[in-house]
Short mmCIF file of C-alpha atoms and ligand atoms in Angstrom, two decimals:
data_model
loop_
_atom_site.label_atom_id
_atom_site.label_comp_id
_atom_site.label_asym_id
_atom_site.label_seq_id
_atom_site.Cartn_x
_atom_site.Cartn_y
_atom_site.Cartn_z
CA UNK U 40 -48.65 108.17 211.88
CA UNK U 41 -51.20 106.25 210.00
CA UNK U 42 -52.14 102.64 210.18
CA UNK U 43 -52.28 100.63 206.98
CA UNK U 44 -55.92 100.58 205.86
CA UNK U 45 -55.97 96.78 205.90
CA UNK U 46 -55.11 96.73 209.61
CA UNK U 47 -57.77 99.29 210.42
CA UNK U 48 -60.23 97.15 208.45
CA UNK U 49 -59.42 94.06 210.49
CA UNK U 50 -59.70 95.76 213.86
CA UNK U 51 -63.04 97.33 212.92
CA UNK U 52 -64.28 93.91 211.92
CA UNK U 53 -63.22 92.54 215.28
CA UNK U 54 -65.26 95.21 217.04
CA UNK U 55 -68.35 94.40 215.00
CA UNK U 56 -68.28 90.61 215.13
CA UNK U 57 -68.73 88.48 218.24
CA UNK U 58 -65.37 87.77 219.82
CA UNK U 59 -65.50 84.03 219.11
CA UNK U 60 -65.86 84.63 215.36
CA UNK U 61 -62.10 84.55 215.02
CA UNK U 62 -61.40 81.67 217.42
CA UNK U 63 -61.48 78.06 216.35
CA UNK U 64 -64.12 76.27 218.35
CA UNK U 65 -62.97 73.35 220.49
CA UNK U 66 -64.87 73.08 223.79
CA UNK U 67 -64.13 70.25 226.20
CA UNK U 68 -67.63 68.83 225.87
CA UNK U 69 -66.89 67.95 222.24
CA UNK U 70 -63.77 66.16 223.36
CA UNK U 71 -65.72 64.12 225.85
CA UNK U 72 -68.35 63.23 223.24
CA UNK U 73 -65.55 62.14 220.95
CA UNK U 74 -63.68 60.18 223.58
CA UNK U 75 -65.07 56.83 222.46
CA UNK U 76 -64.12 57.35 218.79
CA UNK U 77 -60.69 58.70 219.63
CA UNK U 78 -57.59 56.71 218.75
CA UNK U 79 -55.54 55.91 221.82
CA UNK U 80 -51.95 56.95 222.36
CA UNK U 81 -49.53 53.99 222.17
CA UNK U 82 -49.22 52.05 225.42
CA UNK U 83 -46.42 53.23 227.73
CA UNK U 84 -44.66 49.87 227.62
CA UNK U 85 -44.36 50.17 223.82
CA UNK U 86 -42.58 53.51 224.19
CA UNK U 87 -39.89 51.99 226.36
CA UNK U 88 -39.23 49.01 224.11
CA UNK U 89 -35.63 50.07 223.44
CA UNK U 90 -33.38 52.73 224.90
CA UNK U 91 -32.67 54.49 221.59
CA UNK U 92 -36.30 54.74 220.42
CA UNK U 93 -37.13 58.25 219.27
CA UNK U 94 -40.04 59.98 220.99
CA UNK U 95 -43.26 58.65 219.42
CA UNK U 96 -45.06 60.84 216.87
CA UNK U 97 -47.54 63.15 218.51
CA UNK U 98 -51.03 61.70 218.36
CA UNK U 99 -53.27 64.48 217.01
CA UNK U 100 -56.31 62.78 218.55
CA UNK U 101 -54.95 62.68 222.11
CA UNK U 102 -56.55 64.74 224.87
CA UNK U 103 -54.36 67.78 224.15
CA UNK U 104 -54.34 67.30 220.35
CA UNK U 105 -56.14 69.43 217.74
CA UNK U 106 -58.28 66.72 216.17
CA UNK U 107 -61.66 65.28 217.04
CA UNK U 108 -63.82 62.79 215.18
CA UNK U 109 -67.24 63.61 213.77
CA UNK U 110 -70.30 61.36 214.07
CA UNK U 111 -69.01 59.28 211.17
CA UNK U 112 -65.65 58.74 212.84
CA UNK U 113 -63.86 60.99 210.38
CA UNK U 114 -61.13 63.40 211.48
CA UNK U 115 -62.60 66.78 212.36
CA UNK U 116 -61.07 70.08 213.43
CA UNK U 117 -63.80 71.84 215.38
CA UNK U 118 -63.59 74.83 213.06
CA UNK U 119 -66.75 76.72 212.07
CA UNK U 120 -65.15 79.39 209.94
CA UNK U 121 -63.72 77.79 206.84
CA UNK U 122 -62.77 80.45 204.26
CA UNK U 123 -62.06 77.65 201.78
CA UNK U 124 -65.84 77.30 201.31
CA UNK U 125 -65.72 80.50 199.22
CA UNK U 126 -62.94 79.00 197.10
CA UNK U 127 -64.46 75.59 196.44
CA UNK U 128 -65.22 76.01 192.73
CA UNK U 129 -64.37 78.26 189.82
CA UNK U 130 -67.95 79.54 189.88
CA UNK U 131 -67.90 80.68 193.51
CA UNK U 132 -64.36 82.04 193.20
CA UNK U 133 -65.43 84.17 190.30
CA UNK U 134 -68.59 85.23 192.11
CA UNK U 135 -66.71 86.56 195.13
CA UNK U 136 -63.81 88.10 193.22
CA UNK U 137 -63.05 91.59 194.47
CA UNK U 138 -60.75 92.94 191.79
CA UNK U 139 -61.50 92.42 188.12
CA UNK U 140 -59.34 93.66 185.26
CA UNK U 141 -61.16 94.91 182.17
CA UNK U 142 -59.69 96.02 178.84
CA UNK U 143 -61.21 99.45 179.46
CA UNK U 144 -58.97 99.89 182.52
CA UNK U 145 -55.84 99.97 180.36
CA UNK U 146 -53.83 102.79 178.87
CA UNK U 147 -51.52 101.47 176.16
CA UNK U 148 -48.18 103.33 175.85
CA UNK U 149 -46.87 103.59 172.30
CA UNK U 150 -43.38 104.64 171.23
CA UNK U 151 -43.26 106.69 168.06
CA UNK U 152 -40.47 107.94 165.82
CA UNK U 153 -39.92 109.69 162.51
CA UNK U 154 -38.71 106.54 160.73
CA UNK U 155 -40.48 104.88 157.81
CA UNK U 156 -40.30 101.46 159.43
CA UNK U 157 -40.54 100.09 162.95
CA UNK U 158 -37.45 99.71 165.13
CA UNK U 159 -37.39 96.95 167.73
CA UNK U 160 -36.40 98.05 171.25
CA UNK U 161 -33.79 95.55 172.45
CA UNK U 162 -34.53 95.82 176.18
CA UNK U 163 -38.31 95.67 175.62
CA UNK U 164 -38.86 92.59 173.44
CA UNK U 165 -42.21 92.88 171.69
CA UNK U 166 -42.19 96.71 171.71
CA UNK U 167 -40.98 98.89 168.85
CA UNK U 168 -40.63 102.51 167.94
CA UNK U 169 -43.52 102.73 165.53
CA UNK U 170 -43.70 104.52 162.20
CA UNK U 171 -46.64 106.81 161.45
CA UNK U 172 -48.43 103.99 159.61
CA UNK U 173 -47.79 101.35 162.28
CA UNK U 174 -49.16 103.55 165.06
CA UNK U 175 -52.52 103.64 163.34
CA UNK U 176 -52.44 99.89 162.82
CA UNK U 177 -51.56 99.26 166.47
CA UNK U 178 -54.35 101.58 167.64
CA UNK U 179 -56.85 99.79 165.40
CA UNK U 180 -55.67 96.40 166.59
CA UNK U 181 -55.86 97.29 170.29
CA UNK U 182 -59.28 98.91 169.90
CA UNK U 183 -60.65 95.63 168.54
CA UNK U 184 -59.87 94.09 171.93
CA UNK U 185 -61.41 96.96 173.88
CA UNK U 186 -58.26 98.96 174.64
CA UNK U 187 -59.24 102.46 173.58
CA UNK U 188 -56.83 104.74 175.42
CA UNK U 189 -53.25 105.35 174.36
CA UNK U 190 -50.33 107.43 175.57
CA UNK U 191 -47.61 108.55 173.19
CA UNK U 192 -43.85 108.73 173.81
CA UNK U 193 -41.72 110.20 171.02
CA UNK U 194 -38.12 109.44 170.13
CA UNK U 195 -36.82 112.79 168.96
CA UNK U 196 -33.79 113.09 166.62
CA UNK U 197 -30.72 114.52 168.36
CA UNK U 198 -30.56 117.57 166.10
CA UNK U 199 -33.96 118.74 167.42
CA UNK U 200 -32.91 118.52 171.08
CA UNK U 201 -31.92 121.59 173.13
CA UNK U 202 -31.63 122.71 176.72
CA UNK U 203 -34.97 124.56 176.56
CA UNK U 204 -36.50 121.67 174.63
CA UNK U 205 -38.35 124.07 172.33
CA UNK U 206 -39.27 121.27 169.94
CA UNK U 207 -41.80 120.12 172.56
CA UNK U 208 -44.28 122.79 171.47
CA UNK U 209 -43.72 122.64 167.72
CA UNK U 210 -47.26 122.27 166.30
CA UNK U 211 -45.81 120.24 163.43
CA UNK U 212 -43.75 118.06 165.79
CA UNK U 213 -44.02 114.28 165.98
CA UNK U 214 -46.49 114.18 168.86
CA UNK U 215 -49.07 116.72 167.61
CA UNK U 216 -48.95 115.14 164.13
CA UNK U 217 -49.54 111.68 165.56
CA UNK U 218 -52.35 112.87 167.83
CA UNK U 219 -54.12 114.45 164.85
CA UNK U 220 -53.65 111.31 162.74
CA UNK U 221 -55.09 109.02 165.43
CA UNK U 222 -58.03 111.30 166.25
CA UNK U 223 -58.83 111.77 162.55
CA UNK U 224 -58.96 108.05 161.86
CA UNK U 225 -60.37 106.87 165.21
CA UNK U 226 -62.41 109.68 166.77
CA UNK U 227 -63.51 107.42 169.65
CA UNK U 228 -59.92 106.57 170.63
CA UNK U 229 -58.71 108.51 173.65
CA UNK U 230 -55.22 109.91 173.26
CA UNK U 231 -53.04 110.91 176.20
CA UNK U 232 -49.77 112.77 175.81
CA UNK U 233 -46.78 113.01 178.11
CA UNK U 234 -45.86 116.47 179.34
CA UNK U 235 -42.13 116.57 180.09
CA UNK U 236 -39.02 117.92 178.43
CA UNK U 237 -36.79 114.85 178.56
CA UNK U 238 -37.40 113.47 175.04
CA UNK U 239 -36.49 116.93 173.70
CA UNK U 240 -33.65 117.82 176.10
CA UNK U 241 -30.04 117.69 174.96
CA UNK U 242 -29.18 117.33 178.66
CA UNK U 243 -31.23 114.18 179.07
CA UNK U 244 -33.20 115.81 181.88
CA UNK U 245 -36.83 116.68 182.48
CA UNK U 246 -36.01 120.32 183.08
CA UNK U 247 -34.06 123.29 181.83
CA UNK U 248 -30.50 123.03 183.15
CA UNK U 249 -28.34 125.87 184.45
CA UNK U 250 -25.01 125.26 186.20
CA UNK U 251 -25.91 121.64 186.75
CA UNK U 252 -29.24 122.56 188.41
CA UNK U 253 -32.69 121.70 187.09
CA UNK U 254 -34.67 124.95 187.03
CA UNK U 255 -38.23 124.43 188.24
CA UNK U 256 -40.10 127.52 187.09
CA UNK U 257 -38.34 127.98 183.75
CA UNK U 258 -39.26 124.37 183.04
CA UNK U 259 -42.91 125.02 183.87
CA UNK U 260 -43.04 127.85 181.36
CA UNK U 261 -42.07 125.31 178.68
CA UNK U 262 -44.51 122.68 179.98
CA UNK U 263 -47.39 125.14 179.64
CA UNK U 264 -46.53 125.74 175.98
CA UNK U 265 -46.18 121.98 175.44
CA UNK U 266 -49.57 121.24 177.04
CA UNK U 267 -51.36 123.94 175.05
CA UNK U 268 -49.77 122.69 171.83
CA UNK U 269 -50.91 119.12 172.52
CA UNK U 270 -54.42 120.22 173.49
CA UNK U 271 -54.71 122.16 170.23
CA UNK U 272 -53.71 119.00 168.37
CA UNK U 273 -56.57 117.16 170.07
CA UNK U 274 -54.95 115.40 173.02
CA UNK U 275 -57.71 114.25 175.39
CA UNK U 276 -55.50 113.90 178.47
CA UNK U 277 -52.20 115.60 179.17
CA UNK U 278 -49.95 113.81 181.63
CA UNK U 279 -47.25 115.87 183.33
CA UNK U 280 -44.54 113.38 184.28
CA UNK U 281 -41.60 115.44 185.48
CA UNK U 282 -42.40 116.10 189.17
CA UNK U 283 -41.67 119.86 188.96
CA UNK U 284 -43.41 121.78 191.75
CA UNK U 285 -46.55 123.66 190.74
CA UNK U 286 -46.80 122.21 187.24
CA UNK U 287 -50.34 120.88 187.50
CA UNK U 288 -51.86 124.23 188.49
CA UNK U 289 -49.86 126.13 185.88
CA UNK U 290 -50.84 123.69 183.12
CA UNK U 291 -54.50 123.83 184.19
CA UNK U 292 -54.45 127.62 183.91
CA UNK U 293 -52.62 127.52 180.59
CA UNK U 294 -55.20 125.10 179.17
CA UNK U 295 -58.20 126.98 180.59
CA UNK U 296 -57.00 130.36 179.37
CA UNK U 297 -57.12 128.98 175.80
CA UNK U 298 -60.50 127.37 176.29
CA UNK U 299 -59.28 123.78 176.65
CA UNK U 300 -61.54 123.23 179.61
CA UNK U 301 -62.31 119.62 178.69
CA UNK U 302 -58.68 118.56 178.38
CA UNK U 303 -57.96 116.35 181.40
CA UNK U 304 -54.80 116.31 183.48
CA UNK U 305 -53.47 112.96 184.60
CA UNK U 306 -50.70 113.90 187.04
CA UNK U 307 -47.76 111.66 187.69
CA UNK U 308 -48.29 112.39 191.38
CA UNK U 309 -45.93 109.92 193.03
CA UNK U 310 -43.23 109.30 190.48
CA UNK U 311 -40.12 107.78 191.99
CA UNK U 312 -36.48 108.10 190.93
CA UNK U 313 -36.46 104.48 189.84
CA UNK U 314 -33.98 102.16 188.16
CA UNK U 315 -36.95 100.44 186.53
CA UNK U 316 -37.15 103.15 183.84
CA UNK U 317 -33.96 101.89 182.16
CA UNK U 318 -35.53 100.21 179.11
CA UNK U 319 -37.80 103.25 178.49
CA UNK U 320 -34.74 105.48 178.35
CA UNK U 321 -33.21 103.05 175.85
CA UNK U 322 -36.39 103.34 173.80
CA UNK U 323 -36.28 107.15 173.70
CA UNK U 324 -32.51 107.50 173.95
CA UNK U 325 -33.20 109.78 176.92
CA UNK U 326 -30.74 108.65 179.59
CA UNK U 327 -29.71 111.58 181.82
CA UNK U 328 -26.68 113.33 180.33
CA UNK U 329 -25.26 113.84 183.84
CA UNK U 330 -26.23 112.83 187.35
CA UNK U 331 -29.66 111.39 188.03
CA UNK U 332 -33.23 112.59 188.52
CA UNK U 333 -33.25 112.54 192.32
CA UNK U 334 -33.68 116.31 192.75
CA UNK U 335 -37.11 116.11 191.18
CA UNK U 336 -38.38 112.51 191.28
CA UNK U 337 -39.23 110.99 194.67
CA UNK U 338 -36.93 108.91 196.84
CA UNK U 339 -38.03 105.24 196.74
CA UNK U 340 -37.62 105.19 200.53
CA UNK U 341 -40.50 107.62 201.05
CA UNK U 342 -44.18 106.79 201.31
CA UNK U 343 -45.62 109.73 203.28
CA UNK U 344 -44.10 112.15 200.81
CA UNK U 345 -46.49 110.78 198.19
CA UNK U 346 -49.34 112.22 200.25
CA UNK U 347 -47.80 115.71 200.15
CA UNK U 348 -47.72 115.42 196.36
CA UNK U 349 -51.28 114.08 196.37
CA UNK U 350 -52.63 117.05 198.33
CA UNK U 351 -50.87 119.46 195.97
CA UNK U 352 -52.02 117.79 192.75
CA UNK U 353 -55.62 117.61 194.01
CA UNK U 354 -55.60 121.27 195.03
CA UNK U 355 -54.05 122.28 191.69
CA UNK U 356 -56.82 120.61 189.71
CA UNK U 357 -55.56 117.20 188.62
CA UNK U 358 -58.29 114.87 187.30
CA UNK U 359 -56.42 111.58 187.70
CA UNK U 360 -53.47 110.79 189.97
CA UNK U 361 -50.74 108.32 189.09
CA UNK U 362 -48.22 106.18 190.96
CA UNK U 363 -45.11 105.02 189.15
CA UNK U 364 -43.52 102.42 188.99
CA UNK U 365 -46.14 99.80 189.81
CA UNK U 366 -45.31 96.44 191.36
CA UNK U 367 -42.77 97.57 193.98
CA UNK U 368 -45.02 100.52 194.91
CA UNK U 369 -48.39 98.91 195.69
CA UNK U 370 -48.30 100.39 199.18
CA UNK U 371 -48.21 103.84 197.59
CA UNK U 372 -51.19 102.95 195.40
CA UNK U 373 -53.07 101.92 198.54
CA UNK U 374 -52.15 105.14 200.31
CA UNK U 375 -53.33 107.30 197.41
CA UNK U 376 -56.52 105.27 197.15
CA UNK U 377 -57.21 106.06 200.82
CA UNK U 378 -56.25 109.72 200.51
CA UNK U 379 -58.33 110.76 197.49
CA UNK U 380 -61.59 110.03 195.74
CA UNK U 381 -60.07 110.87 192.37
CA UNK U 382 -59.28 107.98 190.02
CA UNK U 383 -55.86 106.47 190.69
CA UNK U 384 -53.66 105.19 187.87
CA UNK U 385 -50.58 103.02 188.17
CA UNK U 386 -47.77 102.74 185.63
CA UNK U 387 -46.38 99.23 185.12
CA UNK U 388 -43.11 100.58 183.78
CA UNK U 389 -40.61 99.42 181.18
CA UNK U 390 -38.33 97.59 183.65
CA UNK U 391 -41.27 95.63 185.05
CA UNK U 392 -42.30 94.71 181.51
CA UNK U 393 -38.72 93.68 180.69
CA UNK U 394 -38.46 91.46 183.78
CA UNK U 395 -41.67 89.59 183.05
CA UNK U 396 -40.84 89.25 179.35
CA UNK U 397 -37.32 88.01 180.01
CA UNK U 398 -38.41 85.38 182.53
CA UNK U 399 -41.24 84.25 180.26
CA UNK U 400 -38.95 83.96 177.25
CA UNK U 401 -36.71 81.67 179.27
CA UNK U 402 -39.67 79.59 180.32
CA UNK U 403 -39.17 80.59 183.96
CA UNK U 404 -42.58 82.20 184.27
CA UNK U 405 -45.93 81.58 182.63
CA UNK U 406 -46.35 84.91 180.87
CA UNK U 407 -50.14 85.08 180.74
CA UNK U 408 -50.63 83.98 184.34
CA UNK U 409 -47.92 86.16 185.85
CA UNK U 410 -48.87 89.26 183.85
CA UNK U 411 -52.58 88.92 184.60
CA UNK U 412 -51.80 88.35 188.27
CA UNK U 413 -49.76 91.56 188.34
CA UNK U 414 -52.62 93.47 186.71
CA UNK U 415 -55.16 92.07 189.16
CA UNK U 416 -52.94 93.05 192.07
CA UNK U 417 -52.89 96.64 190.83
CA UNK U 418 -56.66 96.70 190.97
CA UNK U 419 -56.72 95.03 194.39
CA UNK U 420 -54.35 97.69 195.70
CA UNK U 421 -56.82 100.35 194.55
CA UNK U 422 -55.81 101.37 191.04
CA UNK U 423 -58.61 102.17 188.59
CA UNK U 424 -56.34 102.61 185.59
CA UNK U 425 -53.27 100.63 184.51
CA UNK U 426 -50.67 101.88 182.06
CA UNK U 427 -48.88 98.85 180.67
CA UNK U 428 -47.01 97.73 177.59
CA UNK U 429 -48.92 94.45 178.01
CA UNK U 430 -52.30 96.21 177.50
CA UNK U 431 -53.11 94.69 174.12
CA UNK U 432 -51.92 91.22 175.13
CA UNK U 433 -53.95 91.32 178.34
CA UNK U 434 -57.07 92.41 176.47
CA UNK U 435 -56.54 89.54 174.03
CA UNK U 436 -56.18 87.05 176.86
CA UNK U 437 -59.32 88.40 178.51
CA UNK U 438 -61.20 88.09 175.20
CA UNK U 439 -60.03 84.47 174.82
CA UNK U 440 -60.59 83.27 178.37
CA UNK U 441 -63.19 85.57 179.90
CA UNK U 442 -62.44 86.99 183.33
CA UNK U 443 -60.34 86.08 185.18
CA UNK U 444 -57.97 84.34 182.82
CA UNK U 445 -55.58 82.70 185.28
C1 LIG N 108 -40.12 110.89 181.43
C2 LIG N 108 -40.79 109.58 181.59
C3 LIG N 108 -40.17 108.39 181.98
C4 LIG N 108 -41.12 107.39 181.92
C5 LIG N 108 -42.32 107.98 181.50
N1 LIG N 108 -42.11 109.34 181.30
C6 LIG N 108 -38.75 108.10 182.32
C7 LIG N 108 -38.02 108.94 183.26
O1 LIG N 108 -38.58 109.62 184.11
O2 LIG N 108 -36.80 108.95 183.12
C8 LIG N 108 -40.84 105.96 182.26
C9 LIG N 108 -41.77 104.95 181.75
C10 LIG N 108 -41.27 103.56 181.78
O3 LIG N 108 -40.17 103.25 182.30
O4 LIG N 108 -41.99 102.69 181.26
N2 LIG N 108 -40.74 112.02 181.78
#
């Protein structure tokens, strides 16, 4: 059993501070001093004026009431600790702000495809499957606002999909070609690539399928080839996203044995079997062909299980750990933050993007304020890195308004 870190923090504070630090101060002597300035309760006879009179309103200044009067006769709650003092102006609020979102915290996911022109993604308004030319333009655009890290997700044509997903390690495939193009044109851009079979699987699963089962170790053999292929193309960070057991260690060894010792691994450590991935699967046309992903992705009901995955990914050599989805899983972000000193990333997934976009389009939410609040909450929960389709927009807002921009 473990206590939430916030609770532990509070009880430690109570041990350290004098016991009256948390109690509002209202000694009787103050009441006596204030007696002469106190308003009197209505006279008894007034209360009995008619039989159906309601009970009189409680007088907050009466002997048992909460209010006193100060030396100027003004109402006064004898309260020394007033946290509102640290919120009294924009300047002090900014000065004491704990969590600050910077453009450099973002990883910007980009959808790519073989087409000559961009294709809008209906369930993700504002996002498109980008052509080779548009990817470079989008990278350039985002970099101008300080977003310099990208992660690529390919939409693969059906005829290249198979159960073993062999297209995933084709050196001339869409992902390696795009990585090379970005790194050639923008050497300082950091490119991350997803390691999973689903975009390439004719089964719509993240693993090799046999008799309706997802095979763990056969899948890992393919992931190792995929990771090596991407590292050769120049990927800076490979991000295994399929939740197969033992994949991080195997990929680390596969990379190291080829000399890719500087290629980082960002592990999707606590990736849940979530309904919030729906729009992403529309984008890649990667909905599961049968069943669901619950035999490999985590049950949304489980928090402790994320710590089992954390211990494994750390011991297998992950450089960055990730929690996914984001907003409904902030408790998991907090748990990982407490359990490891590695950087923690959080993925604000497609369904979360779609919800905020849809409500904003209808005028039900202020897009900038609600999106920036969500981003700030990720940082407050302990995330260092945020993957979000809003990355470029957020960086623009930050550039316009300074920090914070809500
Ligand atoms: C697949 C993968 C998924 C996402 C990232 N990598 C979907 C899934 O597991 O089905 C989801 C991202 C999003 O919803 O934004 N390995």
